[in-house]
Coordinates of C-alpha atoms in Angstrom, one line a residue:
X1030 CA 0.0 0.0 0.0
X1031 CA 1.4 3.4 -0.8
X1032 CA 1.2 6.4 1.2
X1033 CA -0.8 8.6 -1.4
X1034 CA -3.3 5.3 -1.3
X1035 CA -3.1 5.5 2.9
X1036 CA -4.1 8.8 2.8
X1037 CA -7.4 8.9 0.2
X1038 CA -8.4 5.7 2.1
X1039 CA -8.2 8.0 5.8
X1040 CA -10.2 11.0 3.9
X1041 CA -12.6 7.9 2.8
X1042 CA -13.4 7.0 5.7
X1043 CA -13.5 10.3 7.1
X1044 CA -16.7 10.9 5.0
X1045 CA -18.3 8.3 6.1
X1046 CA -17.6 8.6 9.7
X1047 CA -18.4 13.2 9.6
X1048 CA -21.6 12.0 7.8
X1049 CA -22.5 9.8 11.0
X1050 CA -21.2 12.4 13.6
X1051 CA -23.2 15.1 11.6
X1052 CA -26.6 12.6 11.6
X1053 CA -26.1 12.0 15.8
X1054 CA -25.7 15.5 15.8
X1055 CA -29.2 16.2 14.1
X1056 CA -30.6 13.4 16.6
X1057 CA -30.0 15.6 19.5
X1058 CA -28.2 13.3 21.6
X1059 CA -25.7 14.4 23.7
X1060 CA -23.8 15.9 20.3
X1061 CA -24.4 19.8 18.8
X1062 CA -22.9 19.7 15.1
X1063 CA -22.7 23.1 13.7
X1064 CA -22.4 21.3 10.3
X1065 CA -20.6 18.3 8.0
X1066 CA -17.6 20.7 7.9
X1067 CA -16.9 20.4 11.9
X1068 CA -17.9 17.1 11.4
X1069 CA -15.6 15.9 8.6
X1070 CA -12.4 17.6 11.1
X1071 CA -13.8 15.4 14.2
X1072 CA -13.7 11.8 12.5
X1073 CA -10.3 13.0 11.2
X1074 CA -9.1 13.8 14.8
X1075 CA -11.1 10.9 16.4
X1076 CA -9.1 8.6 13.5
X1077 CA -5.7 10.1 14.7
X1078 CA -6.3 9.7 18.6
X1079 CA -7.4 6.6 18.1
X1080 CA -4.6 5.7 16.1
X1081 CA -2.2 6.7 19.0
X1082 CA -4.2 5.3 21.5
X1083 CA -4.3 2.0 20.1
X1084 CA -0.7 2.3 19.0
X1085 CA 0.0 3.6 22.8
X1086 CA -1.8 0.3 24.2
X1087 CA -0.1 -2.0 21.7
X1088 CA 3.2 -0.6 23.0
X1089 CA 2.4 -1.0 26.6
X1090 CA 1.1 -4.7 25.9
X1091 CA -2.2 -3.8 26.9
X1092 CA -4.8 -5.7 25.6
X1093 CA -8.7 -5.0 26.3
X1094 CA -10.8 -8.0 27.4
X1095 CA -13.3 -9.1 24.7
X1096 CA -17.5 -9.7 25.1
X1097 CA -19.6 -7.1 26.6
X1098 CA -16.3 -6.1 29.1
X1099 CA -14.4 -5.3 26.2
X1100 CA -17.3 -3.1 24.0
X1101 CA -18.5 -1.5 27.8
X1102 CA -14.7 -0.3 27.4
X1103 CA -13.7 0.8 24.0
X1104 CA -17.4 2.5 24.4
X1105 CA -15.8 4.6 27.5
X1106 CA -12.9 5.0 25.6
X1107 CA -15.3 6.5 22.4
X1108 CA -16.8 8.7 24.9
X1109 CA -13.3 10.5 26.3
X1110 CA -12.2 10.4 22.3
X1111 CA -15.3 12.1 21.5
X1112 CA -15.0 14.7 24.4
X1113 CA -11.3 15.5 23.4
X1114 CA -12.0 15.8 19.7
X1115 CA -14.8 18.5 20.7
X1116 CA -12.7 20.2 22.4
X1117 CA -10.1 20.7 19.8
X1118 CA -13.0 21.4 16.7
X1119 CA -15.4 24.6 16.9
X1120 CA -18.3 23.5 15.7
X1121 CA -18.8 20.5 17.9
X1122 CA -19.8 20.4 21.4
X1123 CA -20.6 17.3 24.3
X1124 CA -22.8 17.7 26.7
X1125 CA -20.2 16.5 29.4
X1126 CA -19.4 13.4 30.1
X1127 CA -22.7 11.4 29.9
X1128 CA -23.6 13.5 26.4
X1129 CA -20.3 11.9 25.5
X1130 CA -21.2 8.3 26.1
X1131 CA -24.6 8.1 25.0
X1132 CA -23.8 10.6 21.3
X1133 CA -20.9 7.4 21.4
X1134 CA -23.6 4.4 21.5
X1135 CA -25.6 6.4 19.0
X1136 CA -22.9 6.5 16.7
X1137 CA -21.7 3.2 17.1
X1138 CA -25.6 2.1 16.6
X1139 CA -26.1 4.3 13.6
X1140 CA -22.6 3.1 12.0
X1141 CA -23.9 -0.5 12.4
X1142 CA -27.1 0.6 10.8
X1143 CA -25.2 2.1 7.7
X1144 CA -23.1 -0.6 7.8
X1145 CA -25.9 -3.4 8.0
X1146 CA -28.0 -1.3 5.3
X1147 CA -25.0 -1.8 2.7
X1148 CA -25.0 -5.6 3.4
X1149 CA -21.6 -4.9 5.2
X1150 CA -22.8 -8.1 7.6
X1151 CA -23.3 -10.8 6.0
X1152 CA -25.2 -13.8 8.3
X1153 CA -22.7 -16.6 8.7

């Protein structure tokens, strides 16, 4: 894989992920979008802290249990993520902590929506 192709792939995946921040955002739930713009810049920065967060944990040799443990905690971890990344863009707001965790679940639910809706899951 090439750098260039790295990099379209990120921005890719950006859209898909500002257009699911900017639809929690419409639902009211815990998340104020301004717009797609604000958005767009969030799943970017979400992408890169999570990057380095996983990277950071991989280098510590931490590993997170699996099962409902291990989704309870990467959904905690989404939350803080979430809360960081709204701190950083104008344009995007939490409304603290819980805001955080429930505009999290609803954009984990409406990514495996999208995701389901596009046959992304197929039934084994």
């Amino acid at each position: 894989m090439t750098i260039v192709g790295l990099i379209v792939g990120v921005l890719i995946g950006a859209l898909f992920s500002g257009l699911i921040i900017w639809l929690v955002g419409k639902l009211n739930l815990g998340l104020e979008v301004d717009g797609f713009g604000p958005a767009y810049i969030a799943a970017i920065i979400i992408a890169v802290i999570n990057l380095v967060l996983m990277w950071l944990l991989n280098a510590l040799n931490v590993t997170i249990a699996g099962g409902f443990l291990g989704a309870v905690i990467y959904l905690l971890i989404a939350a803080a993520v979430l809360m960081v990344s709204s701190n950083i863009v104008s344009g995007i707001r939490t409304k603290g902590y819980a805001g955080a965790l429930l505009a999290a679940l609803a954009i984990a639910a409406v990514g495996w929506l999208i995701a389901l809706a596009l046959g992304a899951f197929v039934p084994a």
